[in-house]
Amino acid sequence: MHYCDVMGYTCARCNTKITSGTVMRALDQVWHMETCFVCARKGCEKKFDASSAFYSPDDQFPYCRDHLPPRCDGCSSFFKPFETAHDAIGKLYHDRCCKCFGCGTNVTAGCYDVGGQPHCDACSRKGGGGGGKSAAAGGSACPACGTSIASDDSATLADGVKYHQRCFKCATCQQTLTSEFWPVGGKLFCAAHAAEAKGDTCHGCKTTITGGKVMVVCDKKWHVECVACAACKCKLGSGEIYAKGNEPHCKACATA
């Protein structure tokens, strides 16, 4: 009998019991590796094996680097695979977050662009409502360069903070960021440099992960070359991985 069948594990993607095949434990869940541990972006479904790098900005689903989920411009959280992204004035919002910037009413049925923010008809006629609360107003300071954001400057709103559009870059490589970014210690990073900025440590060798492929196994991050069976110490980076006691094991040790 399969180890996961004995434990009663259910695949996080297809929601069926795992009774055979290779198992992947990642993101605090278990998956059929051959069929279900794939990129969560609809239409992609790139397969990941035990040595593949994947990204999970929402800490729930795996994604390939080319198909990271977009962020909601309202709450800045990532869209989950089953959530609908509502397009308003060229930005993406959860339905619950698509609100008038002036009065807070839901504007999913239609809205107007005032200062780069969605507004209802009534507030758009008042020039933004709420005492001129539009994104272009206020002259707030850009946290990247420390200078004021003028009313005619192009600005980007990220995690509730405004940046000059020219300053919205990864603090490590200076690559211009899109909707996929990771704030760490008051700075912004791209996917390739977020782990290093956060000081993620490999569970195997205990050193900081600074580049290359990263694996998440049994809720821990590893260099691919460091993933090994907790019992016999054989390398697992390119083979089958079984979870036992929340540590990676080879098939022989997991079923022993």
Coordinates of N, CA and C in Angstrom, one line a residue:
M1 N 0.8 -1.2 0.0 CA 0.0 0.0 0.0 C 0.9 1.2 0.0
H2 N 0.5 2.2 -0.8 CA 1.2 3.5 -0.9 C 1.3 4.2 0.4
Y3 N 2.4 4.8 0.8 CA 2.6 5.6 2.0 C 1.5 6.6 2.2
C4 N 1.2 7.4 1.1 CA 0.2 8.5 1.3 C -1.2 8.0 1.5
D5 N -1.4 6.8 0.9 CA -2.7 6.2 1.1 C -2.9 5.8 2.6
V6 N -1.8 5.3 3.2 CA -1.9 4.9 4.6 C -2.1 6.2 5.4
M7 N -1.5 7.3 5.1 CA -1.6 8.5 5.8 C -2.9 9.3 5.5
G8 N -3.6 8.9 4.4 CA -4.8 9.6 4.1 C -4.6 10.9 3.4
Y9 N -3.4 11.1 2.7 CA -3.1 12.4 2.0 C -4.0 12.6 0.8
T10 N -4.4 13.8 0.6 CA -5.1 14.2 -0.6 C -4.3 15.2 -1.4
C11 N -4.3 15.1 -2.7 CA -3.6 16.0 -3.6 C -4.2 17.4 -3.6
A12 N -3.4 18.4 -3.5 CA -3.8 19.8 -3.3 C -4.5 20.3 -4.6
R13 N -4.2 19.7 -5.8 CA -4.7 20.2 -7.0 C -6.0 19.5 -7.4
C14 N -6.0 18.2 -7.5 CA -7.1 17.4 -7.9 C -8.1 17.0 -6.8
N15 N -7.6 17.1 -5.6 CA -8.5 16.8 -4.4 C -8.9 15.3 -4.3
T16 N -8.0 14.5 -4.9 CA -8.3 13.0 -4.7 C -7.2 12.4 -3.9
K17 N -7.5 11.3 -3.3 CA -6.5 10.6 -2.4 C -5.3 10.1 -3.3
I18 N -4.1 10.2 -2.7 CA -2.9 9.8 -3.4 C -2.7 8.3 -3.1
T19 N -2.8 7.5 -4.0 CA -2.7 6.0 -3.8 C -1.5 5.4 -4.6
S20 N -0.9 6.2 -5.5 CA 0.2 5.6 -6.3 C 1.0 6.7 -6.9
G21 N 2.1 6.4 -7.5 CA 2.9 7.4 -8.2 C 3.8 8.2 -7.3
T22 N 4.5 9.1 -7.9 CA 5.5 10.0 -7.1 C 4.8 11.1 -6.4
V23 N 5.2 11.4 -5.2 CA 4.6 12.4 -4.4 C 5.5 13.6 -4.2
M24 N 5.0 14.8 -4.3 CA 5.7 16.0 -4.0 C 5.1 16.7 -2.8
R25 N 5.8 17.0 -1.8 CA 5.3 17.8 -0.7 C 5.9 19.2 -0.8
A26 N 5.1 20.2 -1.0 CA 5.5 21.5 -1.1 C 4.4 22.5 -0.7
L27 N 4.8 23.6 -0.1 CA 3.8 24.7 0.2 C 2.9 24.1 1.3
D28 N 3.4 23.3 2.2 CA 2.5 22.7 3.2 C 1.4 21.8 2.7
Q29 N 1.6 21.3 1.5 CA 0.6 20.4 0.9 C 1.3 19.3 0.1
V30 N 0.5 18.3 -0.3 CA 1.1 17.2 -1.1 C 0.4 17.1 -2.4
W31 N 1.1 16.7 -3.4 CA 0.7 16.7 -4.8 C 1.1 15.4 -5.5
H32 N 0.2 15.0 -6.5 CA 0.7 14.0 -7.5 C 1.8 14.7 -8.3
M33 N 3.0 14.3 -8.3 CA 4.0 15.0 -9.0 C 3.9 14.9 -10.5
E34 N 3.5 13.7 -11.0 CA 3.5 13.5 -12.5 C 2.4 14.3 -13.2
T35 N 1.3 14.5 -12.5 CA 0.1 15.1 -13.2 C -0.4 16.4 -12.6
C36 N -0.1 16.7 -11.3 CA -0.7 17.8 -10.6 C 0.2 18.9 -10.1
F37 N 1.5 18.6 -10.0 CA 2.4 19.6 -9.5 C 2.9 20.4 -10.8
V38 N 2.0 21.3 -11.2 CA 2.3 22.1 -12.4 C 2.0 23.6 -12.2
C39 N 2.4 24.4 -13.1 CA 2.2 25.8 -13.0 C 0.7 26.1 -12.9
A40 N 0.3 26.9 -11.9 CA -1.1 27.1 -11.6 C -1.8 28.1 -12.6
R41 N -1.0 28.8 -13.5 CA -1.6 29.7 -14.4 C -2.3 28.9 -15.5
K42 N -3.6 29.2 -15.7 CA -4.5 28.6 -16.6 C -3.9 28.7 -18.0
G43 N -3.8 27.6 -18.7 CA -3.2 27.6 -20.1 C -1.8 27.3 -20.1
C44 N -1.1 27.3 -19.0 CA 0.4 27.0 -19.0 C 0.6 25.5 -18.5
E45 N 0.3 25.3 -17.2 CA 0.4 24.0 -16.7 C 1.8 23.3 -17.0
K46 N 2.8 24.1 -16.9 CA 4.2 23.5 -17.0 C 4.5 22.5 -15.9
K47 N 5.0 21.4 -16.2 CA 5.2 20.4 -15.1 C 6.6 20.7 -14.4
F48 N 6.5 20.5 -13.1 CA 7.7 20.6 -12.3 C 8.1 19.2 -11.8
D49 N 9.4 18.9 -11.9 CA 9.9 17.6 -11.2 C 10.7 18.0 -10.0
A50 N 11.3 17.0 -9.4 CA 12.0 17.2 -8.1 C 13.1 18.2 -8.2
S51 N 13.7 18.5 -9.4 CA 14.8 19.4 -9.5 C 14.4 20.8 -10.1
S52 N 13.1 21.0 -10.4 CA 12.7 22.2 -11.0 C 12.5 23.3 -10.0
A53 N 12.9 24.5 -10.5 CA 12.6 25.7 -9.7 C 11.2 26.2 -10.0
F54 N 10.5 26.6 -8.9 CA 9.2 27.1 -9.1 C 9.0 28.3 -8.1
Y55 N 8.0 29.1 -8.3 CA 7.8 30.3 -7.5 C 6.4 30.2 -7.0
S56 N 6.2 30.7 -5.8 CA 4.9 30.7 -5.1 C 4.7 32.0 -4.3
P57 N 4.4 33.1 -5.0 CA 4.3 34.4 -4.2 C 3.1 34.4 -3.3
D58 N 2.1 33.5 -3.6 CA 1.0 33.4 -2.7 C 1.1 32.3 -1.6
D59 N 2.2 31.6 -1.6 CA 2.5 30.5 -0.7 C 1.4 29.4 -0.7
Q60 N 0.7 29.3 -1.8 CA -0.3 28.2 -1.9 C -0.2 27.4 -3.2
F61 N 0.2 28.1 -4.3 CA 0.2 27.4 -5.6 C 1.6 27.6 -6.3
P62 N 2.1 26.6 -7.0 CA 3.4 26.8 -7.7 C 3.2 27.4 -9.1
Y63 N 4.1 28.3 -9.5 CA 4.1 28.9 -10.8 C 5.4 28.9 -11.4
C64 N 5.5 28.9 -12.8 CA 6.7 29.0 -13.5 C 7.1 30.5 -13.5
R65 N 8.3 30.8 -13.8 CA 8.8 32.2 -13.7 C 8.1 33.1 -14.8
D66 N 7.7 32.5 -15.9 CA 7.0 33.2 -16.9 C 5.6 33.5 -16.7
H67 N 5.0 32.9 -15.7 CA 3.6 33.1 -15.4 C 3.2 33.3 -14.0
L68 N 4.0 34.2 -13.4 CA 3.7 34.6 -12.0 C 2.3 35.3 -12.0
P69 N 1.5 35.1 -10.9 CA 0.2 35.7 -10.9 C 0.3 37.2 -10.7
P70 N -0.7 37.9 -11.3 CA -0.7 39.4 -11.2 C -1.2 39.8 -9.8
R71 N -0.9 41.0 -9.4 CA -1.4 41.5 -8.2 C -2.7 42.4 -8.4
C72 N -3.5 42.4 -7.4 CA -4.7 43.3 -7.4 C -4.2 44.7 -7.2
D73 N -4.6 45.7 -8.0 CA -4.2 47.1 -7.8 C -4.9 47.7 -6.6
G74 N -5.9 47.0 -6.1 CA -6.6 47.5 -4.9 C -6.0 47.1 -3.6
C75 N -5.8 45.8 -3.4 CA -5.3 45.3 -2.1 C -3.8 44.9 -2.2
S76 N -3.3 44.8 -3.4 CA -1.9 44.4 -3.6 C -1.6 42.9 -3.4
S77 N -2.6 42.1 -3.1 CA -2.4 40.7 -3.0 C -2.5 40.0 -4.3
F78 N -1.8 38.8 -4.4 CA -1.8 38.1 -5.7 C -3.2 37.4 -6.0
F79 N -3.5 37.4 -7.2 CA -4.7 36.7 -7.6 C -4.5 35.2 -7.5
K80 N -5.4 34.5 -6.9 CA -5.4 33.0 -6.9 C -5.9 32.5 -8.2
P81 N -5.6 31.2 -8.6 CA -6.0 30.7 -9.9 C -7.5 30.7 -10.1
F82 N -8.3 30.6 -9.1 CA -9.7 30.5 -9.3 C -10.4 31.9 -9.1
E83 N -9.6 33.0 -8.9 CA -10.2 34.3 -8.7 C -10.3 35.1 -10.0
T84 N -11.3 35.8 -10.2 CA -11.5 36.6 -11.4 C -10.8 38.0 -11.2
A85 N -10.1 38.3 -12.3 CA -9.5 39.7 -12.3 C -10.3 40.6 -13.1
H86 N -10.8 41.7 -12.5 CA -11.6 42.6 -13.1 C -10.8 43.8 -13.7
D87 N -10.9 44.0 -15.0 CA -10.1 45.1 -15.6 C -10.8 46.4 -15.6
A88 N -10.2 47.4 -14.9 CA -10.8 48.7 -14.8 C -9.7 49.7 -15.0
I89 N -9.9 50.7 -15.9 CA -8.9 51.7 -16.3 C -7.5 51.2 -16.5
G90 N -7.5 50.0 -17.1 CA -6.2 49.4 -17.4 C -5.5 48.7 -16.3
K91 N -6.2 48.6 -15.1 CA -5.6 47.9 -13.9 C -6.5 46.7 -13.6
L92 N -5.9 45.8 -12.8 CA -6.6 44.6 -12.4 C -7.1 44.7 -10.9
Y93 N -8.3 44.3 -10.7 CA -8.8 44.4 -9.3 C -9.7 43.1 -9.0
H94 N -9.6 42.6 -7.8 CA -10.7 41.7 -7.3 C -12.0 42.5 -7.4
D95 N -13.1 41.8 -7.6 CA -14.4 42.4 -7.7 C -14.6 43.2 -6.4
R96 N -14.2 42.6 -5.3 CA -14.4 43.3 -4.0 C -13.6 44.5 -3.8
C97 N -12.5 44.6 -4.6 CA -11.6 45.8 -4.4 C -11.8 46.9 -5.5
C98 N -12.6 46.6 -6.4 CA -12.8 47.6 -7.5 C -13.8 48.7 -7.0
K99 N -13.3 49.6 -6.3 CA -14.1 50.7 -5.6 C -13.7 52.0 -6.1
C100 N -14.7 52.9 -6.0 CA -14.5 54.3 -6.3 C -13.4 54.9 -5.4
F101 N -12.4 55.6 -5.9 CA -11.3 56.1 -5.1 C -11.8 57.3 -4.2
G102 N -13.0 57.9 -4.7 CA -13.5 59.0 -3.9 C -14.4 58.6 -2.8
C103 N -15.5 57.8 -3.1 CA -16.5 57.5 -2.1 C -16.5 56.0 -1.6
G104 N -15.8 55.1 -2.3 CA -15.7 53.7 -1.9 C -16.8 52.8 -2.4
T105 N -17.7 53.3 -3.2 CA -18.7 52.4 -3.8 C -18.1 51.5 -4.8
N106 N -18.7 50.3 -5.0 CA -18.2 49.3 -6.0 C -18.5 49.9 -7.4
V107 N -17.5 49.7 -8.3 CA -17.6 50.3 -9.6 C -17.3 49.2 -10.7
T108 N -17.6 48.0 -10.4 CA -17.3 46.9 -11.3 C -18.2 47.0 -12.6
A109 N -19.3 47.7 -12.4 CA -20.2 47.8 -13.6 C -19.7 48.9 -14.6
G110 N -18.8 49.8 -14.1 CA -18.3 50.8 -15.0 C -17.7 51.9 -14.1
C111 N -16.6 52.5 -14.6 CA -16.0 53.6 -13.8 C -15.2 54.6 -14.7
Y112 N -14.7 55.6 -14.2 CA -14.0 56.7 -14.9 C -12.6 56.8 -14.3
D113 N -11.7 57.2 -15.2 CA -10.3 57.3 -14.8 C -10.1 58.8 -14.4
V114 N -9.8 59.0 -13.1 CA -9.5 60.3 -12.6 C -8.2 60.3 -11.8
G115 N -7.1 60.9 -12.4 CA -5.8 60.8 -11.7 C -5.3 59.4 -11.6
G116 N -5.6 58.5 -12.6 CA -5.1 57.2 -12.5 C -5.8 56.3 -11.6
Q117 N -6.9 56.7 -11.0 CA -7.7 55.8 -10.1 C -9.2 55.7 -10.6
P118 N -9.8 54.6 -10.3 CA -11.2 54.4 -10.7 C -12.2 55.3 -9.9
H119 N -13.1 55.9 -10.5 CA -14.1 56.7 -9.8 C -15.5 56.4 -10.4
C120 N -16.5 56.6 -9.5 CA -17.9 56.5 -10.0 C -18.2 57.8 -10.7
D121 N -19.4 57.7 -11.4 CA -19.8 58.9 -12.2 C -19.9 60.2 -11.4
A122 N -20.5 60.1 -10.2 CA -20.7 61.3 -9.3 C -19.4 61.9 -8.9
C123 N -18.4 61.0 -8.5 CA -17.1 61.6 -8.0 C -16.3 62.1 -9.1
S124 N -16.4 61.5 -10.3 CA -15.7 61.9 -11.5 C -16.1 63.3 -11.9
R125 N -17.4 63.6 -11.7 CA -17.9 65.0 -12.0 C -17.4 66.0 -11.0
K126 N -17.0 65.5 -9.8 CA -16.5 66.5 -8.8 C -15.0 66.5 -8.8
G127 N -14.4 65.9 -9.8 CA -13.0 66.0 -9.9 C -12.2 65.1 -9.0
G128 N -12.9 64.0 -8.6 CA -12.2 63.0 -7.8 C -12.9 62.8 -6.4
G129 N -13.7 63.7 -6.0 CA -14.4 63.5 -4.8 C -13.5 63.5 -3.6
G130 N -14.1 63.4 -2.4 CA -13.3 63.2 -1.2 C -12.2 64.3 -1.0
G131 N -12.4 65.5 -1.5 CA -11.5 66.6 -1.3 C -10.2 66.5 -2.1
G132 N -10.4 65.9 -3.4 CA -9.2 65.8 -4.3 C -8.3 64.7 -3.8
K133 N -8.8 63.5 -3.7 CA -8.0 62.4 -3.1 C -7.3 61.6 -4.2
S134 N -7.3 62.1 -5.5 CA -6.8 61.3 -6.6 C -5.3 61.0 -6.4
A135 N -4.8 59.9 -7.1 CA -3.5 59.5 -6.9 C -2.5 60.5 -7.4
A136 N -2.8 61.4 -8.3 CA -1.9 62.3 -8.8 C -1.7 63.5 -7.9
A137 N -2.5 63.6 -6.9 CA -2.4 64.8 -6.0 C -1.6 64.4 -4.7
G138 N -1.2 65.5 -4.0 CA -0.6 65.2 -2.7 C 0.8 65.5 -2.6
G139 N 1.6 65.3 -3.6 CA 3.1 65.6 -3.5 C 3.8 64.7 -2.5
S140 N 3.4 63.5 -2.3 CA 4.1 62.6 -1.3 C 5.5 62.3 -1.8
A141 N 6.3 61.8 -0.9 CA 7.7 61.5 -1.2 C 7.8 60.1 -1.7
C142 N 8.6 59.9 -2.8 CA 8.9 58.5 -3.3 C 9.9 57.8 -2.3
P143 N 9.5 56.7 -1.8 CA 10.4 56.0 -0.8 C 11.7 55.5 -1.4
A144 N 11.8 55.4 -2.8 CA 13.0 54.9 -3.4 C 14.1 56.0 -3.5
C145 N 13.7 57.2 -3.9 CA 14.7 58.3 -4.1 C 14.5 59.4 -3.1
G146 N 13.4 59.4 -2.3 CA 13.2 60.4 -1.3 C 12.7 61.8 -1.7
T147 N 12.6 62.0 -3.0 CA 12.1 63.2 -3.5 C 10.6 63.2 -3.7
S148 N 10.0 64.4 -3.8 CA 8.5 64.5 -3.9 C 8.0 64.0 -5.2
I149 N 6.8 63.4 -5.2 CA 6.1 63.0 -6.4 C 5.2 64.1 -6.8
A150 N 5.5 64.9 -7.9 CA 4.7 66.0 -8.3 C 3.4 65.5 -9.0
S151 N 2.5 66.4 -9.1 CA 1.1 66.1 -9.6 C 1.2 65.6 -11.0
D152 N 2.2 66.1 -11.8 CA 2.3 65.7 -13.2 C 3.3 64.5 -13.4
D153 N 3.9 63.9 -12.3 CA 4.8 62.8 -12.4 C 4.0 61.5 -12.7
S154 N 4.6 60.6 -13.4 CA 4.1 59.3 -13.6 C 4.4 58.5 -12.3
A155 N 3.4 57.9 -11.7 CA 3.6 57.2 -10.4 C 3.0 55.8 -10.4
T156 N 3.6 54.9 -9.6 CA 3.1 53.6 -9.5 C 2.7 53.3 -8.0
L157 N 1.6 52.8 -7.8 CA 1.1 52.4 -6.4 C 1.4 51.0 -6.2
A158 N 2.2 50.7 -5.1 CA 2.6 49.3 -4.8 C 2.4 49.1 -3.3
D159 N 1.6 48.2 -2.9 CA 1.4 47.9 -1.4 C 1.0 49.2 -0.7
G160 N 0.2 50.0 -1.4 CA -0.3 51.2 -0.8 C 0.6 52.3 -0.7
V161 N 1.8 52.2 -1.3 CA 2.8 53.2 -1.3 C 3.1 53.7 -2.8
K162 N 3.2 55.0 -3.0 CA 3.5 55.5 -4.3 C 5.0 55.7 -4.6
Y163 N 5.4 55.3 -5.8 CA 6.7 55.5 -6.3 C 6.7 56.2 -7.6
H164 N 7.8 57.0 -7.9 CA 8.0 57.5 -9.2 C 8.1 56.2 -10.1
Q165 N 7.4 56.3 -11.3 CA 7.5 55.1 -12.2 C 8.9 54.8 -12.5
R166 N 9.8 55.8 -12.7 CA 11.2 55.6 -13.0 C 12.0 54.9 -11.9
C167 N 11.4 55.0 -10.6 CA 12.1 54.4 -9.4 C 11.6 53.0 -9.1
F168 N 10.6 52.6 -9.8 CA 10.0 51.3 -9.4 C 10.8 50.2 -10.0
K169 N 11.9 49.9 -9.4 CA 12.9 48.9 -9.9 C 13.4 48.0 -8.7
C170 N 13.9 46.8 -9.1 CA 14.5 45.9 -8.2 C 15.7 46.6 -7.5
A171 N 15.8 46.5 -6.2 CA 16.9 47.2 -5.5 C 18.3 46.5 -5.8
T172 N 18.2 45.3 -6.2 CA 19.5 44.5 -6.5 C 20.0 44.7 -7.9
C173 N 19.1 44.4 -8.9 CA 19.5 44.4 -10.3 C 19.1 45.6 -11.1
Q174 N 18.2 46.4 -10.5 CA 17.7 47.7 -11.1 C 16.8 47.4 -12.3
Q175 N 16.3 46.1 -12.4 CA 15.3 45.8 -13.4 C 14.0 46.5 -13.1
T176 N 13.3 47.1 -14.1 CA 12.0 47.7 -13.9 C 11.0 46.6 -13.5
L177 N 10.3 46.9 -12.5 CA 9.3 45.9 -12.0 C 7.9 46.1 -12.6
T178 N 7.2 45.0 -12.7 CA 5.8 45.1 -13.2 C 4.9 44.9 -12.1
S179 N 3.8 44.0 -12.2 CA 2.9 43.8 -11.1 C 3.5 42.7 -10.2
E180 N 4.6 42.0 -10.6 CA 5.2 41.0 -9.7 C 6.4 41.6 -9.0
F181 N 6.3 41.8 -7.7 CA 7.4 42.4 -6.9 C 7.2 41.9 -5.5
W182 N 8.4 42.0 -4.8 CA 8.4 41.5 -3.4 C 9.0 42.6 -2.5
P183 N 8.2 43.1 -1.6 CA 8.8 44.1 -0.7 C 9.5 43.5 0.4
V184 N 10.8 43.8 0.7 CA 11.6 43.3 1.8 C 12.4 44.4 2.4
G185 N 12.1 44.6 3.7 CA 12.9 45.7 4.4 C 12.7 47.1 3.9
G186 N 11.5 47.4 3.3 CA 11.3 48.7 2.8 C 11.8 48.9 1.4
K187 N 12.3 47.8 0.8 CA 12.8 47.9 -0.6 C 12.0 46.9 -1.5
L188 N 12.1 47.1 -2.8 CA 11.4 46.2 -3.7 C 12.4 45.3 -4.5
F189 N 12.0 44.1 -4.7 CA 12.8 43.1 -5.4 C 12.1 42.3 -6.5
C190 N 12.8 41.9 -7.5 CA 12.2 41.0 -8.5 C 12.2 39.6 -7.9
A191 N 11.6 38.7 -8.7 CA 11.5 37.3 -8.2 C 12.9 36.7 -8.0
A192 N 13.8 37.0 -9.0 CA 15.2 36.4 -8.9 C 16.0 36.8 -7.7
H193 N 15.7 38.0 -7.1 CA 16.5 38.4 -6.0 C 15.8 38.6 -4.7
A194 N 14.5 38.2 -4.6 CA 13.7 38.3 -3.4 C 14.2 37.3 -2.3
A195 N 14.6 36.1 -2.7 CA 15.0 35.1 -1.7 C 16.3 35.5 -1.0
E196 N 17.2 36.1 -1.8 CA 18.5 36.6 -1.3 C 18.3 37.7 -0.3
A197 N 17.3 38.6 -0.7 CA 17.0 39.8 0.1 C 16.4 39.4 1.4
K198 N 15.6 38.4 1.4 CA 14.9 37.9 2.6 C 15.8 37.1 3.5
G199 N 17.0 36.7 3.0 CA 17.9 35.9 3.8 C 17.5 34.5 3.9
D200 N 16.7 34.0 2.9 CA 16.3 32.6 3.0 C 17.5 31.6 3.1
T201 N 17.4 30.7 4.0 CA 18.5 29.8 4.3 C 18.1 28.4 3.9
C202 N 19.1 27.7 3.2 CA 18.9 26.3 2.8 C 18.8 25.5 4.1
H203 N 17.8 24.6 4.1 CA 17.6 23.7 5.3 C 18.7 22.7 5.3
G204 N 19.3 22.4 4.2 CA 20.3 21.3 4.2 C 21.7 21.8 4.6
C205 N 22.2 22.9 3.9 CA 23.6 23.3 4.3 C 23.6 24.5 5.2
K206 N 22.5 25.1 5.5 CA 22.3 26.2 6.4 C 23.0 27.5 5.9
T207 N 23.2 27.6 4.6 CA 23.8 28.8 4.1 C 22.7 29.6 3.4
T208 N 22.9 30.9 3.1 CA 21.9 31.7 2.5 C 21.8 31.4 1.0
I209 N 20.6 31.3 0.6 CA 20.3 31.0 -0.9 C 20.5 32.3 -1.6
T210 N 21.5 32.3 -2.5 CA 21.8 33.5 -3.2 C 21.6 33.4 -4.7
G211 N 21.2 32.3 -5.2 CA 21.0 32.2 -6.7 C 20.8 30.7 -7.1
G212 N 20.6 30.5 -8.3 CA 20.3 29.1 -8.8 C 18.9 28.6 -8.5
K213 N 18.7 27.3 -8.7 CA 17.4 26.7 -8.4 C 17.2 26.6 -6.9
V214 N 15.9 26.8 -6.6 CA 15.5 26.6 -5.2 C 14.3 25.6 -5.1
M215 N 14.4 24.7 -4.2 CA 13.3 23.7 -4.0 C 12.6 24.0 -2.7
V216 N 11.3 23.9 -2.7 CA 10.6 23.9 -1.4 C 10.1 22.5 -1.1
V217 N 10.6 21.9 -0.1 CA 10.3 20.5 0.2 C 10.0 20.4 1.7
C218 N 8.8 19.8 2.0 CA 8.4 19.7 3.4 C 8.4 21.1 4.1
D219 N 7.9 22.1 3.4 CA 7.8 23.4 3.9 C 9.1 24.1 4.2
K220 N 10.2 23.6 3.7 CA 11.5 24.2 3.9 C 12.2 24.4 2.5
K221 N 13.0 25.4 2.5 CA 13.7 25.8 1.2 C 15.1 25.2 1.2
W222 N 15.5 24.7 0.0 CA 16.7 24.0 -0.2 C 17.4 24.4 -1.5
H223 N 18.7 24.3 -1.5 CA 19.4 24.2 -2.8 C 19.1 22.9 -3.3
V224 N 18.9 22.8 -4.6 CA 18.5 21.5 -5.2 C 19.5 20.4 -4.8
E225 N 20.8 20.8 -4.9 CA 21.9 19.8 -4.6 C 21.9 19.4 -3.1
C226 N 21.2 20.0 -2.2 CA 21.2 19.7 -0.8 C 20.1 18.9 -0.3
V227 N 19.1 18.7 -1.2 CA 17.9 17.8 -0.7 C 18.3 16.4 -0.6
A228 N 18.2 15.8 0.6 CA 18.7 14.5 0.8 C 17.7 13.8 1.8
C229 N 17.7 12.4 1.7 CA 16.9 11.6 2.6 C 17.3 11.8 4.0
A230 N 16.4 12.1 4.9 CA 16.7 12.4 6.3 C 17.3 11.1 7.0
A231 N 17.0 10.0 6.4 CA 17.4 8.7 7.1 C 18.7 8.2 6.5
C232 N 18.8 8.0 5.2 CA 20.0 7.3 4.6 C 20.9 8.3 4.0
K233 N 20.5 9.6 3.8 CA 21.3 10.7 3.3 C 21.5 10.6 1.8
C234 N 20.8 9.8 1.1 CA 21.0 9.8 -0.4 C 20.4 11.0 -1.0
K235 N 21.0 11.5 -2.1 CA 20.5 12.7 -2.7 C 19.2 12.5 -3.4
L236 N 18.3 13.5 -3.2 CA 16.9 13.4 -3.8 C 16.6 14.5 -4.8
G237 N 17.5 15.4 -5.1 CA 17.3 16.5 -6.0 C 16.7 16.1 -7.3
S238 N 17.0 15.0 -7.8 CA 16.5 14.6 -9.2 C 15.7 13.3 -9.1
G239 N 15.2 12.9 -7.9 CA 14.5 11.6 -7.8 C 13.2 11.8 -7.1
E240 N 12.6 10.7 -6.7 CA 11.3 10.7 -6.0 C 11.5 11.2 -4.5
I241 N 10.6 12.0 -4.0 CA 10.7 12.5 -2.7 C 9.4 12.2 -1.9
Y242 N 9.6 11.6 -0.8 CA 8.4 11.3 0.1 C 8.6 12.0 1.4
A243 N 7.5 12.5 2.0 CA 7.5 13.2 3.2 C 7.2 12.2 4.4
K244 N 8.0 12.3 5.4 CA 7.8 11.5 6.6 C 8.3 12.3 7.8
G245 N 7.4 12.5 8.7 CA 7.8 13.4 9.9 C 8.2 14.8 9.4
N246 N 7.6 15.3 8.4 CA 7.9 16.6 7.8 C 9.4 16.7 7.4
E247 N 10.0 15.6 7.0 CA 11.3 15.7 6.4 C 11.3 14.8 5.1
P248 N 12.2 15.2 4.2 CA 12.2 14.4 2.9 C 12.9 13.0 3.1
H249 N 12.3 12.0 2.5 CA 12.8 10.7 2.5 C 12.8 10.0 1.1
C250 N 13.7 9.1 0.9 CA 13.6 8.3 -0.3 C 12.4 7.3 -0.1
K251 N 12.1 6.6 -1.2 CA 10.9 5.7 -1.1 C 11.2 4.6 -0.2
A252 N 12.4 4.0 -0.2 CA 12.7 2.9 0.7 C 12.6 3.3 2.2
C253 N 13.1 4.4 2.5 CA 13.1 4.8 3.9 C 11.7 5.3 4.4
A254 N 11.0 5.9 3.5 CA 9.6 6.4 3.8 C 8.7 5.2 4.1
T255 N 8.9 4.1 3.4 CA 8.0 2.9 3.5 C 8.5 1.9 4.5
A256 N 9.7 2.1 5.0 CA 10.3 1.1 5.9 C 9.6 1.0 7.2

